[in-house]
Amino acid sequence: KKDINDVQGMINTSLNIGSCFQYSKNYDSAYYYSNATELLAVQNDKTDDVTGAVCNKGTALKGLKKYAAAEPLLIQSLKEASGNNNTSIILTSLQGLGDVYFEQQQFNKALELYKQGAATAGLGGRWKEQLATFYENMANCYASLKRYDEAYAFSRNYKSIQDTLLNEENSRHINEMNVLYETEQKQKQI
């Protein structure tokens, strides 16, 4: 990417590598790549990518339990993503910021962010996994606040979405196996 001066490709690659490290809970490396992405995006005036990188830096710092450093980055990315209507970054920022407050035992603050995230994720039906995560986090907040009826209700909502996602995945696998089987049968006939 560097050889052909594909700046957007370098930014995307750096973001993806950072996300892989984030997913594997290697937060130091995730932070490193998020920081590199931000620098490259700033140099090339790529506003949305700067916002995504700032969000990823905040999320990495949250994973490193550096909550005081994570909070302002997640607030910044939430504000910028909201201004650009970037749902993916909005959801990640709300999740990260809610997690920061949850870990600091500010359960009411976390709950409000998780509710906002669930409302956003529930729009359009595209963000089912994120919606499930927000429901699970809301259940944990309610349990921490000793509001057990609400915790139970959101725990059931979480489980219901997880079951739906699992059924969708199983259906997708079954369909793929059917296609492979039918293709194999047709090849045998030929």
Backbone as CSV, one residue per row, in Angstrom:
resi,resn,N_x,N_y,N_z,CA_x,CA_y,CA_z,C_x,C_y,C_z
1,LYS,0.836,-1.196,0.000,0.000,0.000,0.000,0.880,1.258,0.000
2,LYS,1.962,1.171,0.763,2.851,2.313,0.849,3.538,2.588,-0.493
3,ASP,3.937,1.502,-1.173,4.646,1.643,-2.445,3.807,2.347,-3.500
4,ILE,2.506,2.122,-3.488,1.647,2.747,-4.504,0.926,3.985,-3.968
5,ASN,1.341,4.409,-2.774,0.790,5.607,-2.147,-0.729,5.525,-1.972
6,ASP,-1.195,4.357,-1.554,-2.623,4.139,-1.291,-2.906,4.525,0.172
7,VAL,-3.080,5.815,0.401,-3.248,6.339,1.753,-4.471,5.727,2.441
8,GLN,-5.611,5.704,1.737,-6.822,5.152,2.345,-6.619,3.665,2.661
9,GLY,-5.935,2.961,1.781,-5.634,1.547,2.036,-4.755,1.373,3.260
10,MET,-3.771,2.258,3.433,-2.892,2.182,4.615,-3.685,2.475,5.884
11,ILE,-4.568,3.451,5.817,-5.401,3.784,6.975,-6.295,2.601,7.325
12,ASN,-6.964,2.043,6.313,-7.858,0.898,6.555,-7.097,-0.298,7.113
13,THR,-5.918,-0.566,6.556,-5.114,-1.686,7.027,-4.703,-1.484,8.478
14,SER,-4.264,-0.286,8.789,-3.847,0.019,10.161,-5.023,-0.093,11.135
15,LEU,-6.183,0.420,10.723,-7.392,0.292,11.547,-7.743,-1.179,11.777
16,ASN,-7.664,-1.982,10.706,-8.012,-3.401,10.813,-7.041,-4.164,11.696
17,ILE,-5.750,-3.869,11.569,-4.767,-4.538,12.428,-5.031,-4.175,13.881
18,GLY,-5.288,-2.900,14.132,-5.611,-2.467,15.494,-6.851,-3.155,16.024
19,SER,-7.859,-3.311,15.172,-9.092,-3.995,15.588,-8.831,-5.461,15.917
20,CYS,-7.953,-6.091,15.147,-7.602,-7.494,15.439,-6.932,-7.604,16.804
21,PHE,-6.020,-6.687,17.080,-5.375,-6.692,18.395,-6.389,-6.419,19.502
22,GLN,-7.321,-5.507,19.225,-8.381,-5.202,20.194,-9.191,-6.461,20.504
23,TYR,-9.594,-7.156,19.442,-10.402,-8.364,19.576,-9.668,-9.447,20.363
24,SER,-8.346,-9.535,20.167,-7.561,-10.548,20.886,-7.089,-10.048,22.255
25,LYS,-7.591,-8.900,22.649,-7.297,-8.296,23.949,-5.809,-7.948,24.143
26,ASN,-5.160,-7.665,23.037,-3.780,-7.184,23.070,-3.847,-5.661,22.948
27,TYR,-4.175,-5.026,24.060,-4.540,-3.612,24.043,-3.364,-2.675,23.790
28,ASP,-2.142,-3.075,24.206,-0.979,-2.229,23.914,-0.798,-2.081,22.410
29,SER,-0.858,-3.197,21.696,-0.698,-3.165,20.239,-1.888,-2.473,19.576
30,ALA,-3.078,-2.694,20.111,-4.264,-2.018,19.576,-4.099,-0.508,19.695
31,TYR,-3.591,-0.058,20.825,-3.365,1.373,21.021,-2.323,1.886,20.026
32,TYR,-1.256,1.128,19.862,-0.187,1.525,18.939,-0.744,1.745,17.527
33,TYR,-1.505,0.778,17.026,-2.041,0.895,15.668,-3.117,1.977,15.562
34,SER,-3.887,2.168,16.619,-4.886,3.242,16.609,-4.212,4.599,16.551
35,ASN,-3.128,4.734,17.292,-2.376,5.983,17.288,-1.749,6.231,15.913
36,ALA,-1.176,5.178,15.313,-0.590,5.304,13.979,-1.663,5.677,12.959
37,THR,-2.837,5.084,13.093,-3.951,5.394,12.190,-4.362,6.849,12.333
38,GLU,-4.457,7.307,13.564,-4.855,8.693,13.786,-3.863,9.662,13.148
39,LEU,-2.576,9.412,13.332,-1.558,10.302,12.753,-1.664,10.343,11.229
40,LEU,-1.809,9.177,10.621,-1.930,9.102,9.170,-3.212,9.786,8.678
41,ALA,-4.296,9.586,9.399,-5.578,10.197,9.013,-5.533,11.718,9.171
42,VAL,-4.897,12.199,10.239,-4.771,13.649,10.438,-3.928,14.262,9.316
43,GLN,-2.812,13.608,8.979,-1.931,14.114,7.918,-2.642,14.206,6.577
44,ASN,-3.634,13.345,6.379,-4.316,13.285,5.088,-5.749,13.800,5.144
45,ASP,-6.075,14.496,6.239,-7.381,15.150,6.385,-8.553,14.188,6.164
46,LYS,-8.495,13.021,6.815,-9.537,11.995,6.727,-10.319,12.014,8.053
47,THR,-11.291,12.903,8.136,-12.011,13.191,9.381,-12.660,11.955,10.009
48,ASP,-13.386,11.181,9.208,-14.052,9.994,9.758,-13.047,8.989,10.297
49,ASP,-11.911,8.862,9.612,-10.889,7.926,10.074,-10.212,8.418,11.352
50,VAL,-10.061,9.734,11.485,-9.530,10.292,12.727,-10.475,9.937,13.875
51,THR,-11.768,10.131,13.653,-12.772,9.827,14.679,-12.725,8.349,15.053
52,GLY,-12.637,7.472,14.063,-12.559,6.040,14.331,-11.308,5.675,15.107
53,ALA,-10.190,6.286,14.749,-8.933,6.011,15.441,-8.982,6.497,16.886
54,VAL,-9.559,7.670,17.108,-9.691,8.197,18.481,-10.570,7.261,19.310
55,CYS,-11.655,6.792,18.719,-12.532,5.839,19.409,-11.763,4.560,19.760
56,ASN,-10.993,4.052,18.799,-10.222,2.833,19.043,-9.142,3.044,20.102
57,LYS,-8.537,4.233,20.118,-7.554,4.537,21.167,-8.231,4.522,22.534
58,GLY,-9.399,5.145,22.621,-10.138,5.149,23.883,-10.514,3.748,24.320
59,THR,-10.929,2.923,23.362,-11.310,1.545,23.676,-10.097,0.742,24.136
60,ALA,-8.948,0.956,23.500,-7.720,0.267,23.912,-7.323,0.691,25.326
61,LEU,-7.399,1.982,25.603,-7.070,2.467,26.952,-8.037,1.900,27.991
62,LYS,-9.300,1.770,27.614,-10.272,1.136,28.515,-9.835,-0.292,28.816
63,GLY,-9.406,-1.020,27.770,-8.932,-2.385,27.957,-7.706,-2.456,28.843
64,LEU,-6.882,-1.420,28.811,-5.697,-1.341,29.672,-6.046,-0.832,31.072
65,LYS,-7.333,-0.603,31.309,-7.849,-0.092,32.579,-7.336,1.318,32.914
66,LYS,-7.058,2.087,31.868,-6.657,3.487,32.022,-7.885,4.340,31.741
67,TYR,-8.821,4.265,32.677,-10.139,4.854,32.473,-10.105,6.377,32.356
68,ALA,-9.250,7.029,33.149,-9.179,8.491,33.098,-8.697,8.967,31.726
69,ALA,-7.812,8.216,31.100,-7.324,8.580,29.767,-8.327,8.184,28.682
70,ALA,-9.048,7.102,28.898,-10.013,6.612,27.906,-11.229,7.520,27.799
71,GLU,-11.723,7.996,28.928,-12.974,8.753,28.957,-13.010,9.937,28.000
72,PRO,-12.024,10.867,28.033,-12.140,12.024,27.129,-12.063,11.637,25.647
73,LEU,-11.305,10.590,25.318,-11.220,10.154,23.920,-12.562,9.592,23.454
74,LEU,-13.212,8.820,24.316,-14.506,8.240,23.948,-15.592,9.311,23.869
75,ILE,-15.518,10.304,24.741,-16.459,11.429,24.671,-16.246,12.194,23.363
76,GLN,-14.989,12.427,23.010,-14.663,13.132,21.765,-15.170,12.349,20.557
77,SER,-14.904,11.050,20.519,-15.322,10.262,19.353,-16.843,10.178,19.265
78,LEU,-17.518,10.114,20.406,-18.983,10.089,20.409,-19.537,11.388,19.832
79,LYS,-18.969,12.500,20.265,-19.429,13.810,19.784,-19.197,13.948,18.270
80,GLU,-17.995,13.583,17.829,-17.676,13.725,16.402,-18.505,12.758,15.552
81,ALA,-18.649,11.517,16.020,-19.420,10.518,15.261,-20.895,10.912,15.197
82,SER,-21.400,11.487,16.270,-22.792,11.940,16.274,-22.986,13.063,15.267
83,GLY,-22.015,13.958,15.174,-22.080,15.048,14.203,-22.043,14.553,12.773
84,ASN,-21.354,13.427,12.544,-21.235,12.846,11.195,-22.235,11.721,10.957
85,ASN,-23.044,11.422,11.983,-24.033,10.343,11.900,-23.385,8.997,11.530
86,ASN,-22.247,8.704,12.166,-21.527,7.453,11.929,-21.943,6.449,13.003
87,THR,-22.932,5.639,12.695,-23.548,4.744,13.686,-22.549,3.770,14.291
88,SER,-21.673,3.226,13.493,-20.700,2.256,13.999,-19.836,2.862,15.105
89,ILE,-19.317,4.052,14.863,-18.463,4.707,15.863,-19.301,5.179,17.043
90,ILE,-20.519,5.622,16.804,-21.408,6.017,17.902,-21.597,4.828,18.852
91,LEU,-21.914,3.661,18.292,-22.153,2.476,19.125,-20.907,2.067,19.892
92,THR,-19.757,2.083,19.224,-18.508,1.705,19.890,-18.161,2.696,20.992
93,SER,-18.388,3.974,20.737,-18.106,5.008,21.750,-19.031,4.867,22.950
94,LEU,-20.326,4.663,22.694,-21.283,4.483,23.797,-20.934,3.252,24.629
95,GLN,-20.584,2.169,23.944,-20.205,0.941,24.640,-18.968,1.174,25.509
96,GLY,-17.935,1.764,24.908,-16.689,1.995,25.645,-16.872,2.928,26.823
97,LEU,-17.602,4.014,26.595,-17.831,4.986,27.668,-18.683,4.369,28.777
98,GLY,-19.705,3.611,28.389,-20.508,2.904,29.392,-19.661,1.944,30.204
99,ASP,-18.762,1.231,29.528,-17.880,0.298,30.235,-16.958,1.022,31.216
100,VAL,-16.454,2.184,30.803,-15.601,2.983,31.697,-16.369,3.315,32.973
101,TYR,-17.591,3.807,32.814,-18.385,4.178,33.987,-18.778,2.949,34.814
102,PHE,-19.074,1.847,34.142,-19.419,0.624,34.869,-18.237,0.185,35.735
103,GLU,-17.040,0.191,35.160,-15.848,-0.230,35.909,-15.555,0.717,37.071
104,GLN,-15.969,1.956,36.950,-15.801,2.937,38.030,-16.990,2.918,38.995
105,GLN,-17.864,1.939,38.813,-19.067,1.742,39.619,-20.019,2.940,39.580
106,GLN,-20.024,3.629,38.467,-20.984,4.701,38.207,-22.101,4.089,37.359
107,PHE,-22.871,3.218,37.999,-23.817,2.364,37.279,-24.934,3.141,36.589
108,ASN,-25.406,4.205,37.204,-26.478,4.989,36.566,-25.989,5.677,35.295
109,LYS,-24.752,6.211,35.335,-24.183,6.834,34.141,-23.986,5.794,33.044
110,ALA,-23.469,4.631,33.424,-23.256,3.553,32.449,-24.588,3.125,31.849
111,LEU,-25.590,2.988,32.701,-26.909,2.535,32.254,-27.494,3.486,31.202
112,GLU,-27.365,4.779,31.414,-27.890,5.753,30.452,-27.208,5.613,29.092
113,LEU,-25.897,5.389,29.104,-25.181,5.217,27.839,-25.577,3.910,27.161
114,TYR,-25.735,2.851,27.943,-26.161,1.574,27.368,-27.579,1.674,26.793
115,LYS,-28.451,2.409,27.477,-29.808,2.609,26.947,-29.761,3.355,25.613
116,GLN,-28.936,4.385,25.565,-28.775,5.163,24.333,-28.224,4.259,23.225
117,GLY,-27.270,3.412,23.575,-26.703,2.480,22.609,-27.731,1.478,22.109
118,ALA,-28.540,0.960,23.023,-29.574,-0.006,22.638,-30.595,0.643,21.711
119,ALA,-30.957,1.880,22.014,-31.920,2.590,21.157,-31.334,2.804,19.760
120,THR,-30.073,3.158,19.693,-29.410,3.377,18.409,-29.246,2.055,17.653
121,ALA,-28.806,1.030,18.362,-28.587,-0.286,17.735,-29.906,-0.903,17.270
122,GLY,-30.991,-0.575,17.933,-32.289,-1.140,17.580,-32.895,-0.569,16.311
123,LEU,-32.339,0.529,15.827,-32.859,1.160,14.613,-32.408,0.381,13.374
124,GLY,-33.328,0.006,12.545,-33.001,-0.609,11.271,-32.673,-2.088,11.304
125,GLY,-32.482,-2.676,12.469,-32.248,-4.107,12.583,-30.879,-4.583,12.127
126,ARG,-29.969,-3.675,11.839,-28.653,-4.048,11.316,-27.647,-4.385,12.418
127,TRP,-27.893,-3.946,13.601,-26.902,-4.013,14.677,-27.318,-4.986,15.782
128,LYS,-27.745,-6.182,15.432,-28.278,-7.136,16.419,-27.253,-7.533,17.477
129,GLU,-26.021,-7.797,17.057,-24.998,-8.199,18.028,-24.742,-7.089,19.040
130,GLN,-24.664,-5.866,18.540,-24.444,-4.735,19.438,-25.638,-4.543,20.367
131,LEU,-26.839,-4.721,19.836,-28.034,-4.599,20.667,-27.995,-5.628,21.792
132,ALA,-27.620,-6.857,21.456,-27.519,-7.907,22.474,-26.512,-7.516,23.546
133,THR,-25.375,-6.971,23.133,-24.347,-6.563,24.096,-24.858,-5.449,25.010
134,PHE,-25.565,-4.486,24.423,-26.117,-3.410,25.255,-27.134,-3.970,26.248
135,TYR,-27.976,-4.906,25.818,-28.937,-5.525,26.738,-28.221,-6.262,27.869
136,GLU,-27.168,-6.991,27.534,-26.414,-7.707,28.565,-25.804,-6.723,29.564
137,ASN,-25.243,-5.623,29.054,-24.644,-4.620,29.936,-25.699,-3.916,30.787
138,MET,-26.879,-3.689,30.206,-27.957,-3.092,30.986,-28.379,-4.043,32.108
139,ALA,-28.444,-5.318,31.809,-28.785,-6.311,32.840,-27.760,-6.268,33.971
140,ASN,-26.485,-6.168,33.616,-25.435,-6.103,34.635,-25.545,-4.828,35.475
141,CYS,-25.877,-3.714,34.836,-26.063,-2.459,35.582,-27.231,-2.577,36.553
142,TYR,-28.360,-3.074,36.042,-29.535,-3.219,36.909,-29.233,-4.158,38.078
143,ALA,-28.499,-5.229,37.821,-28.139,-6.153,38.904,-27.244,-5.452,39.925
144,SER,-26.309,-4.647,39.446,-25.417,-3.914,40.350,-26.190,-2.884,41.174
145,LEU,-27.261,-2.379,40.599,-28.126,-1.420,41.309,-29.195,-2.122,42.157
146,LYS,-29.131,-3.455,42.171,-30.082,-4.302,42.914,-31.524,-4.145,42.434
147,ARG,-31.650,-3.888,41.135,-32.959,-3.802,40.484,-33.124,-5.092,39.669
148,TYR,-33.399,-6.157,40.399,-33.301,-7.501,39.844,-34.364,-7.831,38.807
149,ASP,-35.562,-7.284,38.940,-36.595,-7.549,37.927,-36.166,-7.014,36.561
150,GLU,-35.630,-5.797,36.567,-35.164,-5.206,35.311,-33.929,-5.950,34.785
151,ALA,-33.054,-6.359,35.691,-31.876,-7.130,35.283,-32.298,-8.426,34.605
152,TYR,-33.283,-9.084,35.175,-33.767,-10.336,34.607,-34.399,-10.117,33.227
153,ALA,-35.185,-9.059,33.110,-35.850,-8.763,31.835,-34.822,-8.515,30.733
154,PHE,-33.790,-7.726,31.012,-32.786,-7.446,29.986,-31.884,-8.637,29.738
155,SER,-31.703,-9.458,30.732,-30.953,-10.702,30.538,-31.698,-11.618,29.569
156,ARG,-33.007,-11.663,29.701,-33.831,-12.465,28.778,-33.793,-11.877,27.359
157,ASN,-33.842,-10.545,27.259,-33.739,-9.907,25.945,-32.402,-10.253,25.273
158,TYR,-31.349,-10.194,26.071,-30.018,-10.547,25.568,-30.006,-11.985,25.062
159,LYS,-30.516,-12.892,25.874,-30.524,-14.317,25.514,-31.351,-14.556,24.259
160,SER,-32.465,-13.883,24.144,-33.329,-14.033,22.978,-32.605,-13.627,21.693
161,ILE,-31.914,-12.499,21.728,-31.182,-12.047,20.548,-30.031,-13.006,20.245
162,GLN,-29.344,-13.466,21.280,-28.249,-14.422,21.068,-28.769,-15.692,20.396
163,ASP,-29.925,-16.169,20.841,-30.527,-17.363,20.234,-30.877,-17.113,18.769
164,THR,-31.430,-15.934,18.485,-31.768,-15.577,17.108,-30.520,-15.543,16.234
165,LEU,-29.453,-14.931,16.743,-28.201,-14.858,15.989,-27.626,-16.250,15.743
166,LEU,-27.707,-17.108,16.732,-27.219,-18.474,16.580,-28.048,-19.225,15.544
167,ASN,-29.374,-19.061,15.594,-30.239,-19.705,14.602,-29.934,-19.215,13.193
168,GLU,-29.693,-17.919,13.046,-29.352,-17.364,11.734,-28.041,-17.946,11.230
169,GLU,-27.076,-18.064,12.111,-25.774,-18.635,11.738,-25.919,-20.102,11.347
170,ASN,-26.689,-20.853,12.131,-26.913,-22.263,11.807,-27.628,-22.412,10.471
171,SER,-28.614,-21.567,10.208,-29.326,-21.615,8.926,-28.386,-21.319,7.764
172,ARG,-27.509,-20.355,7.960,-26.540,-20.000,6.927,-25.621,-21.201,6.629
173,HIS,-25.173,-21.884,7.690,-24.309,-23.057,7.503,-25.058,-24.195,6.810
174,ILE,-26.280,-24.404,7.198,-27.083,-25.469,6.569,-27.286,-25.175,5.089
175,ASN,-27.591,-23.935,4.765,-27.766,-23.538,3.362,-26.476,-23.746,2.560
176,GLU,-25.345,-23.385,3.166,-24.062,-23.583,2.490,-23.802,-25.065,2.251
177,MET,-24.097,-25.896,3.239,-23.896,-27.337,3.085,-24.828,-27.907,2.027
178,ASN,-26.065,-27.425,1.959,-27.005,-27.874,0.928,-26.503,-27.524,-0.465
179,VAL,-25.993,-26.318,-0.620,-25.465,-25.897,-1.916,-24.280,-26.780,-2.308
180,LEU,-23.390,-27.036,-1.361,-22.242,-27.901,-1.653,-22.686,-29.307,-2.029
181,TYR,-23.656,-29.829,-1.296,-24.167,-31.173,-1.569,-24.806,-31.230,-2.955
182,GLU,-25.655,-30.256,-3.261,-26.332,-30.230,-4.567,-25.327,-30.079,-5.701
183,THR,-24.306,-29.253,-5.493,-23.269,-29.070,-6.500,-22.520,-30.385,-6.733
184,GLU,-22.202,-31.058,-5.654,-21.507,-32.342,-5.743,-22.367,-33.380,-6.470
185,GLN,-23.657,-33.400,-6.179,-24.549,-34.345,-6.835,-24.651,-34.068,-8.337
186,LYS,-24.694,-32.786,-8.707,-24.776,-32.423,-10.122,-23.486,-32.812,-10.840
187,GLN,-22.344,-32.633,-10.158,-21.073,-33.003,-10.778,-20.969,-34.512,-10.974
188,LYS,-21.542,-35.268,-10.049,-21.533,-36.730,-10.186,-22.375,-37.168,-11.385
189,GLN,-23.483,-36.447,-11.629,-24.357,-36.774,-12.744,-23.694,-36.492,-14.091
190,ILE,-22.814,-35.500,-14.098,-22.150,-35.113,-15.351,-21.071,-36.095,-15.629
